[in-house]
Tab-separated table of C-alpha atoms in Angstrom:
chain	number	residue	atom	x	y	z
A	1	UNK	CA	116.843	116.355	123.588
A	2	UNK	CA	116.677	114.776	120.197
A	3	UNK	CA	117.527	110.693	120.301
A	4	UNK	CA	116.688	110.483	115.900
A	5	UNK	CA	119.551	110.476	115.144
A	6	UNK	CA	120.623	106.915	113.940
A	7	UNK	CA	122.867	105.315	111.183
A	8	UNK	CA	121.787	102.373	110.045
A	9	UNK	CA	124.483	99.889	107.627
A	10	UNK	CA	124.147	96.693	105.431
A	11	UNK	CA	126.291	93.949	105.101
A	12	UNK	CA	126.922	93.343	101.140
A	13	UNK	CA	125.277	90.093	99.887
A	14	UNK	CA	126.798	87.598	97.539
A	15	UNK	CA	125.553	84.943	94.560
A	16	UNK	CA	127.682	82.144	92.814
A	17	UNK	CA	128.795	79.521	91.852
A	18	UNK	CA	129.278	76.940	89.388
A	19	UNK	CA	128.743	75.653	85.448
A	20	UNK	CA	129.896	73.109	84.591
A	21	UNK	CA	130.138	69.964	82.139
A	22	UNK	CA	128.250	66.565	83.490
A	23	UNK	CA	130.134	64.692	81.595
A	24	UNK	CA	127.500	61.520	82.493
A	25	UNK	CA	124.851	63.372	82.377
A	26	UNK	CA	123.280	62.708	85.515
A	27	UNK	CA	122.756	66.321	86.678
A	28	UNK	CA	125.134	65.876	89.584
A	29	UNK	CA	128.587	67.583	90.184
A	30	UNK	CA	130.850	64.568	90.536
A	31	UNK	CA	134.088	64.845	91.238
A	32	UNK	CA	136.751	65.732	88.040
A	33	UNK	CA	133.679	67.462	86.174
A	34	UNK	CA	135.170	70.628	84.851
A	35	UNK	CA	133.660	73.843	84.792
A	36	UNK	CA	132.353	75.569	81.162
A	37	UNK	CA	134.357	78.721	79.943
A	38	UNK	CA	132.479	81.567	78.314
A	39	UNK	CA	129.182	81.241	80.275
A	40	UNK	CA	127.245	84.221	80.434
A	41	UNK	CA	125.427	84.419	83.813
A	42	UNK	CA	122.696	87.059	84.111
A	43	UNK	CA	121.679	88.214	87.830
A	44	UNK	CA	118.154	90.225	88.050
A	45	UNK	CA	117.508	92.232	90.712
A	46	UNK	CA	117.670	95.384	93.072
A	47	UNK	CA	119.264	98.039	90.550
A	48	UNK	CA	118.465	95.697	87.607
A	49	UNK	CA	120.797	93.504	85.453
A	50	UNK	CA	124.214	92.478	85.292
A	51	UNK	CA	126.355	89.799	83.555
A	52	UNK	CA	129.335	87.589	84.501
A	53	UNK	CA	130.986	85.277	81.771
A	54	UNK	CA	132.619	82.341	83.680
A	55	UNK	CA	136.252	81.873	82.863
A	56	UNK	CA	138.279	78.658	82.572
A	57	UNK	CA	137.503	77.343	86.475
A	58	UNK	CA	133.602	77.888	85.297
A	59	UNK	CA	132.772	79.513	88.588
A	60	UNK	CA	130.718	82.873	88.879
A	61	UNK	CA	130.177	85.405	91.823
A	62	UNK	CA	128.083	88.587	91.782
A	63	UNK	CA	129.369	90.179	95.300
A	64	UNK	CA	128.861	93.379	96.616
A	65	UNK	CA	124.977	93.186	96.725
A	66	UNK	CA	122.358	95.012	98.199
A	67	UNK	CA	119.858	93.158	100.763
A	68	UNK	CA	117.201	92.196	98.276
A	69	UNK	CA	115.560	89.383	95.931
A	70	UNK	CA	117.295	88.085	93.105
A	71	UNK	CA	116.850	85.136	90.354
A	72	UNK	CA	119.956	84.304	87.812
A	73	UNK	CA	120.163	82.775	84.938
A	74	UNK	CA	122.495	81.824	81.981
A	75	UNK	CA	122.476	81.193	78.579
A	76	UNK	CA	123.618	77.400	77.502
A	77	UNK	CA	127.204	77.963	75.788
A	78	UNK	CA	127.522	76.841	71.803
A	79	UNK	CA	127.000	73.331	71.638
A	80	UNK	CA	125.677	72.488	75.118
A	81	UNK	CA	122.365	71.568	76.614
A	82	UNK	CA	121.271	71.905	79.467
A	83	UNK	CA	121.608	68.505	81.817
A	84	UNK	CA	118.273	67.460	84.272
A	85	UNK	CA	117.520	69.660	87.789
A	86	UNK	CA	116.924	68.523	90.811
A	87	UNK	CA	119.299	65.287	91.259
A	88	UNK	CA	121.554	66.251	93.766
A	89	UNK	CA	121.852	68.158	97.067
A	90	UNK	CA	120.731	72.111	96.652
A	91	UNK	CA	125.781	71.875	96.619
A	92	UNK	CA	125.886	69.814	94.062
A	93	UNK	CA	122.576	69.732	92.031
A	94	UNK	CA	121.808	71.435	88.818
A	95	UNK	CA	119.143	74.781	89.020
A	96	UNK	CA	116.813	75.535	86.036
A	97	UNK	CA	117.290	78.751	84.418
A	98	UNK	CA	116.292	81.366	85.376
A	99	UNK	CA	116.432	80.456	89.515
A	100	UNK	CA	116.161	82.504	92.597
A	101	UNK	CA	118.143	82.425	95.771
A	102	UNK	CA	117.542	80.563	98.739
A	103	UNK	CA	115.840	82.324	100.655
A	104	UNK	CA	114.475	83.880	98.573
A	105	UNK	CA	114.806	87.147	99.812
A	106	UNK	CA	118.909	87.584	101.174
A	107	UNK	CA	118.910	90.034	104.220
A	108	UNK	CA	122.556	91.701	105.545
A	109	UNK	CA	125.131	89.886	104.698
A	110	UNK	CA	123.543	86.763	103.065
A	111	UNK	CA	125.026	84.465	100.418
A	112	UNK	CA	123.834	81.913	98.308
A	113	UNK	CA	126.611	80.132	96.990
A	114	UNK	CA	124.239	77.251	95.352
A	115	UNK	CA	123.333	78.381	92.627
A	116	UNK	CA	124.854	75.537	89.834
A	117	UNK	CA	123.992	75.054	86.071
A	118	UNK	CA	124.967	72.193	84.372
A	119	UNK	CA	125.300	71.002	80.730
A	120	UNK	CA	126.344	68.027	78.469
A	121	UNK	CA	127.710	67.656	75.102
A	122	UNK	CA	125.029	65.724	72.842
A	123	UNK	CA	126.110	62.337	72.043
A	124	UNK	CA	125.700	60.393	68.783
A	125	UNK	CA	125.214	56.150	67.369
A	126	UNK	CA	125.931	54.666	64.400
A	127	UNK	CA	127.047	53.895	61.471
A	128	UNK	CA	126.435	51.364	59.003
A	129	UNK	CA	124.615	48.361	57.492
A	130	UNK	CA	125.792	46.357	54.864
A	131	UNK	CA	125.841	44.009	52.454
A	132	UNK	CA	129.138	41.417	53.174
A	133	UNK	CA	129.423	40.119	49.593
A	134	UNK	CA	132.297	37.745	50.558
A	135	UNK	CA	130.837	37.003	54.233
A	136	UNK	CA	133.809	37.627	56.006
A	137	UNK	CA	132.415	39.673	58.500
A	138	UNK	CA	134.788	42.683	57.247
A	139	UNK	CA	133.772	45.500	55.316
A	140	UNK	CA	135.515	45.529	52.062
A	141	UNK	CA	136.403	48.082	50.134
A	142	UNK	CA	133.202	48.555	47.266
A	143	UNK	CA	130.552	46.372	49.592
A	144	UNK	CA	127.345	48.329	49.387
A	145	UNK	CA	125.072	49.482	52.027
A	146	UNK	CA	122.045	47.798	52.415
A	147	UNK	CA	118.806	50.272	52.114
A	148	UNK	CA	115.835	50.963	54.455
A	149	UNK	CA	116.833	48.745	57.553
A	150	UNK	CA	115.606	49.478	60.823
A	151	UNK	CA	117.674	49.859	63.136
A	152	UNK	CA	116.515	50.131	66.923
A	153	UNK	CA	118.020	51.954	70.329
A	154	UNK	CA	117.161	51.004	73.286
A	155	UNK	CA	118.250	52.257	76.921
A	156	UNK	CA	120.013	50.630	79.396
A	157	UNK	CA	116.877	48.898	80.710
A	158	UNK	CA	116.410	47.484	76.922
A	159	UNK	CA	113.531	50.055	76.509
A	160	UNK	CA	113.054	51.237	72.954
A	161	UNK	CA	113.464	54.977	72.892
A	162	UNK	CA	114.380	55.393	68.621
A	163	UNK	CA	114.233	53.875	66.175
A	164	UNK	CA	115.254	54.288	62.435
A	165	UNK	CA	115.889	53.075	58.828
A	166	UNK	CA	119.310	52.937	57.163
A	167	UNK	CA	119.142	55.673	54.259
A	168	UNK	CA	120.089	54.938	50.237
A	169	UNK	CA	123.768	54.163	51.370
A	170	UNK	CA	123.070	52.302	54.503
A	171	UNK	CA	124.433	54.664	56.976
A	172	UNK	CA	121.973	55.484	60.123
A	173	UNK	CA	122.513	57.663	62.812
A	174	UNK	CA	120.703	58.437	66.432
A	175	UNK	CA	122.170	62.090	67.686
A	176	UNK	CA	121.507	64.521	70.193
A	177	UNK	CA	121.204	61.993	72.701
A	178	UNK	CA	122.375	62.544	75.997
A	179	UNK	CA	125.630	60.906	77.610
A	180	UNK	CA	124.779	57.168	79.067
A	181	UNK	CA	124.756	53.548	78.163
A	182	UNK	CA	122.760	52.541	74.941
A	183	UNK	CA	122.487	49.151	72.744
A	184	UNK	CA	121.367	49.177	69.099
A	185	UNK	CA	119.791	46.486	67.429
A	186	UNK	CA	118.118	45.932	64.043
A	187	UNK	CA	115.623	44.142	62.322
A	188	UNK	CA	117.270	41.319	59.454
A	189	UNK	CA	116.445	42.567	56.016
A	190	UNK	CA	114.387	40.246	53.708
A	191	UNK	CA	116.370	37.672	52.268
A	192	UNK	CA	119.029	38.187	54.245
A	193	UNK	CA	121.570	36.300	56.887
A	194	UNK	CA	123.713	37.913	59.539
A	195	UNK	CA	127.514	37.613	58.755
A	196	UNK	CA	130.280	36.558	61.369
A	197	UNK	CA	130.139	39.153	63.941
A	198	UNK	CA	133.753	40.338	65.044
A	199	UNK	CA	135.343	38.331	62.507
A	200	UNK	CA	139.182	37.766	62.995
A	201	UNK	CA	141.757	40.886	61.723
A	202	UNK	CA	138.775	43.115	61.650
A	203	UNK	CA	138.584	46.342	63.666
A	204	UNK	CA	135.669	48.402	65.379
A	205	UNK	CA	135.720	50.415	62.690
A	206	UNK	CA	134.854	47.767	60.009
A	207	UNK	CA	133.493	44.440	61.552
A	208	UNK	CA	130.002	43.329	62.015
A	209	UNK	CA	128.655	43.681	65.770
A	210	UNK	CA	126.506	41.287	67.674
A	211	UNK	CA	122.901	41.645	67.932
């Protein structure tokens, strides 16, 4: 008699999903967020590496897997960076880079479709302090810039996080900020008086805001 003689099989395993733009930048997929083209995913593992560049949809699989432990990761795409972890459920959150599967260790047939990366576009604030010659609260063709003001951003909570000083032509600019609500303020020069603030036939793009 001889009862060795077994087969054993293996169901494949499977990895995905998502990257994505948070367009608020709250580190949560919400609903009309569109997935990032051109992502290249990297899973580590059993057998060793392989790559997946995400295509217009911005989802990813790696299928056909040996049983086995795995982390992935991906590389943020030109222009991105990287949004916060953590916020959401494990569907709909946002994993650091690299991250491994839950569990950790996929037996037969497992899948870990959870696996999300998100990333935002830097934002930017400005522009430009002035000197209204003919206080109309317009900016007139040939009305300089005023110098070495500070100007000062706060968060939605009116917490200070920048601040800084207009340069020779009295332009200023906070970038690289991610997407949310802001205010700007500034400190009034010396010898100076604030003009009329959204003066009438002006434009966003040439009146004098509030404070």
């Amino acid at each position: 008699s001889d009862q060795t003689i077994d087969f054993g099989f293996y169901q494949p395993v499977s990895i995905g999903n998502f990257v994505w733009n948070d367009l608020n930048g709250d580190g949560i997929q919400n609903a009309g967020e569109p997935g990032i083209s051109g992502a290249v995913v990297t899973l580590s593992g059993p057998g060793g590496s392989q790559t997946y560049t995400t295509k217009a949809d911005g989802l990813y699989e790696f299928s056909g897997l040996v049983p086995g432990t795995y982390t992935v990761s991906v590389v943020a795409p030109a222009g991105y960076v990287a949004t916060k972890t953590g916020q959401g459920t494990a569907a709909t959150d946002s994993n650091a880079s690299p991250s491994g599967t839950t569990p950790s260790f996929l037996q037969s047939g497992g899948s870990d479709q959870t696996i999300d990366f998100g990333f935002y576009q830097p934002v930017s604030i400005g522009n430009f302090v002035w000197n209204d010659l003919n206080r109309n609260g317009i900016q007139d063709p040939g009305e300089p810039g005023i110098a070495g003001v500070t100007v000062i951003l706060l968060d939605s909570s009116s917490k200070i996080i920048a601040t800084t000083t207009t340069d020779a032509n009295g332009y200023y600019e906070f970038a690289g900020l991610a997407p949310g609500t802001y205010q700007v303020t500034r400190n009034i020069p010396v010898g100076y008086t604030p003009t009329l603030v959204n003066a009438p036939g002006s434009t966003p793009e040439d009146d004098s805001n509030d404070n």
